[in-house]
mmCIF file of C-alpha atoms in Angstrom:
data_model
loop_
_atom_site.group_PDB
_atom_site.id
_atom_site.type_symbol
_atom_site.label_atom_id
_atom_site.label_comp_id
_atom_site.label_asym_id
_atom_site.label_seq_id
_atom_site.Cartn_x
_atom_site.Cartn_y
_atom_site.Cartn_z
ATOM 1 C CA MET A 1 -27.578 -43.714 -32.759
ATOM 2 C CA LYS A 2 -24.902 -42.277 -35.118
ATOM 3 C CA ASN A 3 -26.117 -38.763 -34.389
ATOM 4 C CA ILE A 4 -25.886 -39.230 -30.628
ATOM 5 C CA LEU A 5 -22.296 -40.638 -30.929
ATOM 6 C CA TYR A 6 -21.452 -37.714 -33.221
ATOM 7 C CA SER A 7 -22.826 -35.231 -30.660
ATOM 8 C CA LEU A 8 -20.925 -36.840 -27.829
ATOM 9 C CA LEU A 9 -17.710 -36.720 -29.888
ATOM 10 C CA ILE A 10 -18.149 -33.042 -30.712
ATOM 11 C CA THR A 11 -18.959 -32.211 -26.982
ATOM 12 C CA SER A 12 -15.779 -34.181 -25.833
ATOM 13 C CA LEU A 13 -13.645 -32.422 -28.295
ATOM 14 C CA LEU A 14 -15.000 -28.977 -27.281
ATOM 15 C CA LEU A 15 -14.429 -29.741 -23.568
ATOM 16 C CA SER A 16 -10.974 -31.003 -24.373
ATOM 17 C CA SER A 17 -10.109 -27.703 -26.374
ATOM 18 C CA CYS A 18 -11.265 -25.534 -23.410
ATOM 19 C CA ASP A 19 -9.134 -27.578 -21.016
ATOM 20 C CA GLU A 20 -6.181 -27.133 -23.222
ATOM 21 C CA GLU A 21 -6.663 -23.354 -23.542
ATOM 22 C CA GLU A 22 -6.985 -23.227 -19.783
ATOM 23 C CA ASN A 23 -3.693 -25.181 -19.322
ATOM 24 C CA LEU A 24 -1.953 -22.767 -21.753
ATOM 25 C CA LYS A 25 -2.552 -19.907 -19.589
ATOM 26 C CA GLN A 26 0.609 -18.792 -17.804
ATOM 27 C CA ALA A 27 1.431 -17.279 -14.403
ATOM 28 C CA GLY A 28 2.453 -13.664 -14.642
ATOM 29 C CA ASP A 29 4.266 -10.992 -12.729
ATOM 30 C CA ILE A 30 2.881 -7.826 -11.244
ATOM 31 C CA GLU A 31 4.638 -4.530 -10.300
ATOM 32 C CA MET A 32 2.827 -2.378 -7.637
ATOM 33 C CA ASN A 33 4.185 1.160 -8.304
ATOM 34 C CA PHE A 34 3.636 3.758 -5.469
ATOM 35 C CA ASN A 35 3.814 7.461 -6.738
ATOM 36 C CA LEU A 36 4.538 9.881 -3.953
ATOM 37 C CA LYS A 37 2.393 13.017 -4.334
ATOM 38 C CA ALA A 38 1.525 16.185 -2.576
ATOM 39 C CA GLY A 39 -1.938 16.782 -3.967
ATOM 40 C CA THR A 40 -1.636 16.277 -7.671
ATOM 41 C CA GLU A 41 1.947 17.136 -7.942
ATOM 42 C CA ASP A 42 4.881 14.806 -7.423
ATOM 43 C CA LEU A 43 6.334 14.981 -3.951
ATOM 44 C CA VAL A 44 9.645 17.066 -3.933
ATOM 45 C CA PHE A 45 11.797 16.331 -0.853
ATOM 46 C CA GLU A 46 13.393 19.150 1.074
ATOM 47 C CA ASP A 47 13.182 21.859 -1.681
ATOM 48 C CA GLU A 48 9.483 22.490 -1.823
ATOM 49 C CA THR A 49 7.038 23.959 0.682
ATOM 50 C CA TYR A 50 3.507 22.636 1.045
ATOM 51 C CA THR A 51 0.450 23.813 2.907
ATOM 52 C CA ASN A 52 -1.952 21.435 4.607
ATOM 53 C CA SER A 53 -5.706 22.026 5.157
ATOM 54 C CA ALA A 54 -4.977 23.628 8.564
ATOM 55 C CA GLY A 55 -2.972 26.274 6.772
ATOM 56 C CA ASN A 56 0.443 24.962 8.107
ATOM 57 C CA GLN A 57 3.459 25.330 5.765
ATOM 58 C CA PHE A 58 5.914 22.488 5.766
ATOM 59 C CA SER A 59 8.486 20.632 3.818
ATOM 60 C CA VAL A 60 9.163 16.829 3.681
ATOM 61 C CA SER A 61 12.740 15.264 4.042
ATOM 62 C CA SER A 62 11.637 11.592 4.071
ATOM 63 C CA PHE A 63 8.662 9.313 3.899
ATOM 64 C CA TRP A 64 8.324 5.570 4.320
ATOM 65 C CA MET A 65 5.633 3.034 5.027
ATOM 66 C CA TYR A 66 5.256 -0.715 5.450
ATOM 67 C CA ILE A 67 2.820 -2.533 3.045
ATOM 68 C CA SER A 68 1.782 -6.131 4.100
ATOM 69 C CA ASN A 69 -0.478 -9.054 3.481
ATOM 70 C CA ILE A 70 -1.166 -8.408 -0.158
ATOM 71 C CA THR A 71 -4.158 -10.290 -1.594
ATOM 72 C CA LEU A 72 -5.592 -10.363 -5.139
ATOM 73 C CA ILE A 73 -9.363 -10.748 -5.317
ATOM 74 C CA GLY A 74 -10.785 -12.901 -8.085
ATOM 75 C CA ALA A 75 -13.925 -12.311 -10.187
ATOM 76 C CA GLU A 76 -15.915 -14.268 -7.792
ATOM 77 C CA GLY A 77 -14.912 -12.211 -4.833
ATOM 78 C CA THR A 78 -12.533 -14.874 -3.463
ATOM 79 C CA ALA A 79 -9.080 -14.366 -2.228
ATOM 80 C CA ASP A 80 -7.144 -16.128 -5.155
ATOM 81 C CA TYR A 81 -3.553 -14.894 -4.502
ATOM 82 C CA ILE A 82 -2.339 -14.330 -0.944
ATOM 83 C CA LEU A 83 0.954 -13.217 0.335
ATOM 84 C CA GLU A 84 0.770 -13.708 3.971
ATOM 85 C CA ASN A 85 3.461 -12.631 6.557
ATOM 86 C CA ASP A 86 5.081 -10.608 3.748
ATOM 87 C CA TYR A 87 6.360 -7.028 4.628
ATOM 88 C CA HIS A 88 7.381 -4.535 2.035
ATOM 89 C CA LEU A 89 9.052 -1.191 2.589
ATOM 90 C CA ILE A 90 8.056 1.728 0.409
ATOM 91 C CA GLU A 91 10.574 4.618 1.013
ATOM 92 C CA GLY A 92 11.435 7.942 -0.558
ATOM 93 C CA SER A 93 13.805 10.803 0.224
ATOM 94 C CA LYS A 94 16.120 13.097 -1.749
ATOM 95 C CA SER A 95 18.613 10.198 -2.042
ATOM 96 C CA ILE A 96 16.304 7.186 -1.926
ATOM 97 C CA SER A 97 13.596 5.935 -4.173
ATOM 98 C CA ASP A 98 12.313 2.471 -3.268
ATOM 99 C CA LEU A 99 8.717 2.665 -4.433
ATOM 100 C CA VAL A 100 8.003 -0.717 -6.164
ATOM 101 C CA ILE A 101 6.732 -4.089 -4.856
ATOM 102 C CA GLY A 102 7.146 -7.008 -7.205
ATOM 103 C CA LEU A 103 4.707 -9.870 -7.122
ATOM 104 C CA ASP A 104 6.025 -12.986 -8.821
ATOM 105 C CA SER A 105 4.378 -15.957 -10.356
ATOM 106 C CA VAL A 106 0.747 -14.687 -9.962
ATOM 107 C CA PRO A 107 -1.629 -17.413 -11.070
ATOM 108 C CA ALA A 108 -3.248 -16.788 -14.411
ATOM 109 C CA GLY A 109 -6.687 -15.449 -14.128
ATOM 110 C CA SER A 110 -8.909 -12.401 -13.841
ATOM 111 C CA TYR A 111 -8.806 -10.171 -10.719
ATOM 112 C CA ASN A 112 -11.113 -7.247 -9.904
ATOM 113 C CA ALA A 113 -9.546 -5.910 -6.730
ATOM 114 C CA ILE A 114 -6.419 -5.940 -4.425
ATOM 115 C CA ARG A 115 -6.324 -5.872 -0.720
ATOM 116 C CA PHE A 116 -3.351 -4.894 1.394
ATOM 117 C CA SER A 117 -2.547 -3.427 4.737
ATOM 118 C CA ILE A 118 -0.541 -0.336 5.848
ATOM 119 C CA GLY A 119 1.571 -1.465 8.776
ATOM 120 C CA VAL A 120 2.627 -4.666 10.607
ATOM 121 C CA ASP A 121 0.052 -7.107 11.926
ATOM 122 C CA ALA A 122 -0.092 -7.688 15.593
ATOM 123 C CA PRO A 123 1.581 -11.134 15.893
ATOM 124 C CA THR A 124 4.739 -9.809 14.072
ATOM 125 C CA ASN A 125 4.483 -6.353 15.607
ATOM 126 C CA THR A 126 4.890 -7.707 19.106
ATOM 127 C CA ASP A 127 8.029 -9.804 18.130
ATOM 128 C CA ILE A 128 10.547 -7.478 16.488
ATOM 129 C CA SER A 129 13.102 -10.274 16.586
ATOM 130 C CA ALA A 130 11.230 -12.111 13.843
ATOM 131 C CA ILE A 131 12.958 -10.514 10.735
ATOM 132 C CA VAL A 132 10.443 -11.275 7.890
ATOM 133 C CA GLY A 133 10.512 -9.618 4.448
ATOM 134 C CA GLU A 134 11.916 -6.103 4.623
ATOM 135 C CA LEU A 135 11.134 -5.600 8.345
ATOM 136 C CA ASP A 136 13.978 -3.793 10.129
ATOM 137 C CA PRO A 137 14.189 -3.575 13.988
ATOM 138 C CA ALA A 138 15.841 -0.177 13.499
ATOM 139 C CA ARG A 139 12.370 1.055 12.288
ATOM 140 C CA ALA A 140 10.718 -0.106 15.515
ATOM 141 C CA TRP A 141 10.401 1.735 18.870
ATOM 142 C CA ASN A 142 11.006 -1.209 21.255
ATOM 143 C CA TRP A 143 9.689 -4.651 22.170
ATOM 144 C CA ASN A 144 6.486 -3.220 23.819
ATOM 145 C CA THR A 145 5.539 -0.742 21.202
ATOM 146 C CA GLY A 146 6.582 -2.489 17.952
ATOM 147 C CA TYR A 147 7.228 -1.077 14.527
ATOM 148 C CA LYS A 148 6.577 2.379 13.065
ATOM 149 C CA PHE A 149 4.099 1.759 10.246
ATOM 150 C CA VAL A 150 4.307 5.091 8.526
ATOM 151 C CA SER A 151 7.012 7.781 8.940
ATOM 152 C CA LEU A 152 7.044 11.339 7.626
ATOM 153 C CA GLU A 153 9.781 13.725 8.610
ATOM 154 C CA GLY A 154 10.534 17.385 7.585
ATOM 155 C CA ASN A 155 10.144 20.888 8.841
ATOM 156 C CA PHE A 156 7.263 22.980 9.943
ATOM 157 C CA PHE A 157 7.387 26.782 9.222
ATOM 158 C CA PRO A 158 5.138 28.551 11.749
ATOM 159 C CA GLU A 159 4.372 32.216 10.570
ATOM 160 C CA GLY A 160 6.726 34.649 12.088
ATOM 161 C CA GLN A 161 8.671 31.998 14.037
ATOM 162 C CA GLU A 162 11.612 29.769 13.750
ATOM 163 C CA ALA A 163 11.293 26.563 11.800
ATOM 164 C CA ARG A 164 10.568 23.449 13.883
ATOM 165 C CA GLY A 165 11.027 19.776 13.080
ATOM 166 C CA LEU A 166 8.046 17.805 11.735
ATOM 167 C CA ILE A 167 7.892 14.153 12.906
ATOM 168 C CA MET A 168 5.167 11.771 12.163
ATOM 169 C CA HIS A 169 5.951 8.233 13.340
ATOM 170 C CA ILE A 170 2.716 6.266 13.232
ATOM 171 C CA GLY A 171 2.487 2.801 14.631
ATOM 172 C CA LEU A 172 0.590 0.769 17.350
ATOM 173 C CA ASP A 173 -1.587 -2.221 16.666
ATOM 174 C CA GLN A 174 -4.766 -0.269 16.470
ATOM 175 C CA ASN A 175 -3.438 1.762 13.580
ATOM 176 C CA TYR A 176 -2.836 -1.248 11.336
ATOM 177 C CA LYS A 177 -5.142 -0.492 8.475
ATOM 178 C CA THR A 178 -6.476 -2.748 5.654
ATOM 179 C CA LEU A 179 -7.479 -1.359 2.360
ATOM 180 C CA THR A 180 -9.384 -2.961 -0.580
ATOM 181 C CA VAL A 181 -8.975 -1.207 -3.881
ATOM 182 C CA ASP A 182 -11.211 -2.059 -6.787
ATOM 183 C CA PHE A 183 -9.763 -2.110 -10.279
ATOM 184 C CA SER A 184 -11.558 0.146 -12.847
ATOM 185 C CA ASN A 185 -11.176 -2.905 -15.323
ATOM 186 C CA ASN A 186 -10.365 -6.478 -14.377
ATOM 187 C CA LEU A 187 -6.721 -7.283 -14.175
ATOM 188 C CA ASN A 188 -6.185 -10.296 -16.502
ATOM 189 C CA ILE A 189 -2.995 -12.354 -15.963
ATOM 190 C CA ASN A 190 -1.714 -14.654 -18.633
ATOM 191 C CA GLY A 191 2.055 -14.415 -18.592
ATOM 192 C CA GLY A 192 4.186 -11.266 -18.930
ATOM 193 C CA MET A 193 4.373 -8.304 -16.687
ATOM 194 C CA SER A 194 1.363 -6.264 -15.397
ATOM 195 C CA ASN A 195 1.506 -2.903 -13.563
ATOM 196 C CA ILE A 196 -0.638 -1.418 -10.860
ATOM 197 C CA ASP A 197 -0.039 2.178 -10.235
ATOM 198 C CA PHE A 198 -0.959 3.989 -7.077
ATOM 199 C CA SER A 199 -0.742 7.558 -5.912
ATOM 200 C CA VAL A 200 0.330 8.218 -2.343
ATOM 201 C CA ASP A 201 -0.855 11.746 -1.369
ATOM 202 C CA ILE A 202 0.946 12.701 1.755
ATOM 203 C CA LEU A 203 -1.302 15.679 2.287
ATOM 204 C CA LYS A 204 -4.099 13.129 3.072
ATOM 205 C CA MET A 205 -2.335 12.218 6.261
ATOM 206 C CA PHE A 206 -3.311 15.456 7.734
ATOM 207 C CA GLU A 207 -6.941 15.853 6.514
ATOM 208 C CA GLY A 208 -10.088 13.902 5.550
ATOM 209 C CA VAL A 209 -11.381 12.433 8.848
ATOM 210 C CA HIS A 210 -9.384 14.634 11.156
ATOM 211 C CA THR A 211 -7.604 17.973 10.537
ATOM 212 C CA ILE A 212 -4.021 17.820 11.905
ATOM 213 C CA ASP A 213 -2.740 21.260 12.963
ATOM 214 C CA PHE A 214 0.993 21.350 13.317
ATOM 215 C CA SER A 215 0.728 24.428 15.498
ATOM 216 C CA VAL A 216 -0.992 22.118 18.043
ATOM 217 C CA THR A 217 1.454 19.274 17.699
ATOM 218 C CA ASN A 218 4.244 18.936 15.136
ATOM 219 C CA THR A 219 5.578 15.670 16.690
ATOM 220 C CA ILE A 220 3.444 12.569 16.771
ATOM 221 C CA LYS A 221 4.937 9.314 17.931
ATOM 222 C CA ALA A 222 3.161 6.679 20.146
ATOM 223 C CA GLN A 223 0.417 8.990 21.390
ATOM 224 C CA PRO A 224 -2.630 6.776 20.945
ATOM 225 C CA VAL A 225 -5.238 9.557 20.145
ATOM 226 C CA GLU A 226 -2.979 11.645 17.849
ATOM 227 C CA SER A 227 -1.477 8.756 15.978
ATOM 228 C CA GLY A 228 -4.923 7.245 15.553
ATOM 229 C CA GLN A 229 -6.179 10.368 13.962
ATOM 230 C CA VAL A 230 -3.385 10.339 11.414
ATOM 231 C CA ALA A 231 -4.038 6.619 10.749
ATOM 232 C CA ASP A 232 -7.682 7.294 10.152
ATOM 233 C CA ASN A 233 -6.711 9.846 7.628
ATOM 234 C CA TYR A 234 -4.233 7.828 5.659
ATOM 235 C CA ALA A 235 -6.615 4.810 5.611
ATOM 236 C CA ALA A 236 -9.406 7.040 4.156
ATOM 237 C CA GLY A 237 -7.685 8.405 1.202
ATOM 238 C CA MET A 238 -3.863 8.594 1.041
ATOM 239 C CA ILE A 239 -3.462 5.649 -1.504
ATOM 240 C CA GLN A 240 -5.546 5.772 -4.552
ATOM 241 C CA LEU A 241 -5.430 3.676 -7.891
ATOM 242 C CA MET A 242 -4.075 5.558 -10.822
ATOM 243 C CA ASN A 243 -5.004 3.210 -13.629
#
């Protein structure tokens, strides 16, 4: 009888110790860092010329995109941390560098993937009067068309011709793209600050699923087919995990 009571006492103490350890775990913060690239090199605004897979030479004066609905996926494949209806602007130019998203008070635990979307989901995209997060109606076309999800502007240099403007304004509900990125090692949160580093290769906007030739069109706005091709490309490979 004494042995049974002793075993029960030890089991109770072990369970209590495990519960205390679990309770001691603390929520932490995460910084999502987006590093703008052209291929493997850092993107240089205005002063550098790049060549896409169609052989077009071009420069970039500005780039921005909306990231929304960030979700951290737990070890069991469940959505353990969700930021719904939260919209973040990632923006770069010669004078602007706003490339970090902060996630505060992320519950302690182990996460094996992150899911987020490029763009603005349909319910919000159709009501640009609803100012949520970093949404700005100045970055929308109008009430019917909604927000621009991704914008790249610069110059296109056709061989033997005058330079032309390069304008890529990608929006429309069908171009709202959701990505799931698996971590190479589980992200363990227990207080403090953690970093998730991404590369954003702007060349991938113009290659991969579809080859975009600026000599055919150097301005893409609300054209469904052309904007859809660029969106297919950026969903397929523009954003990659660095760590």
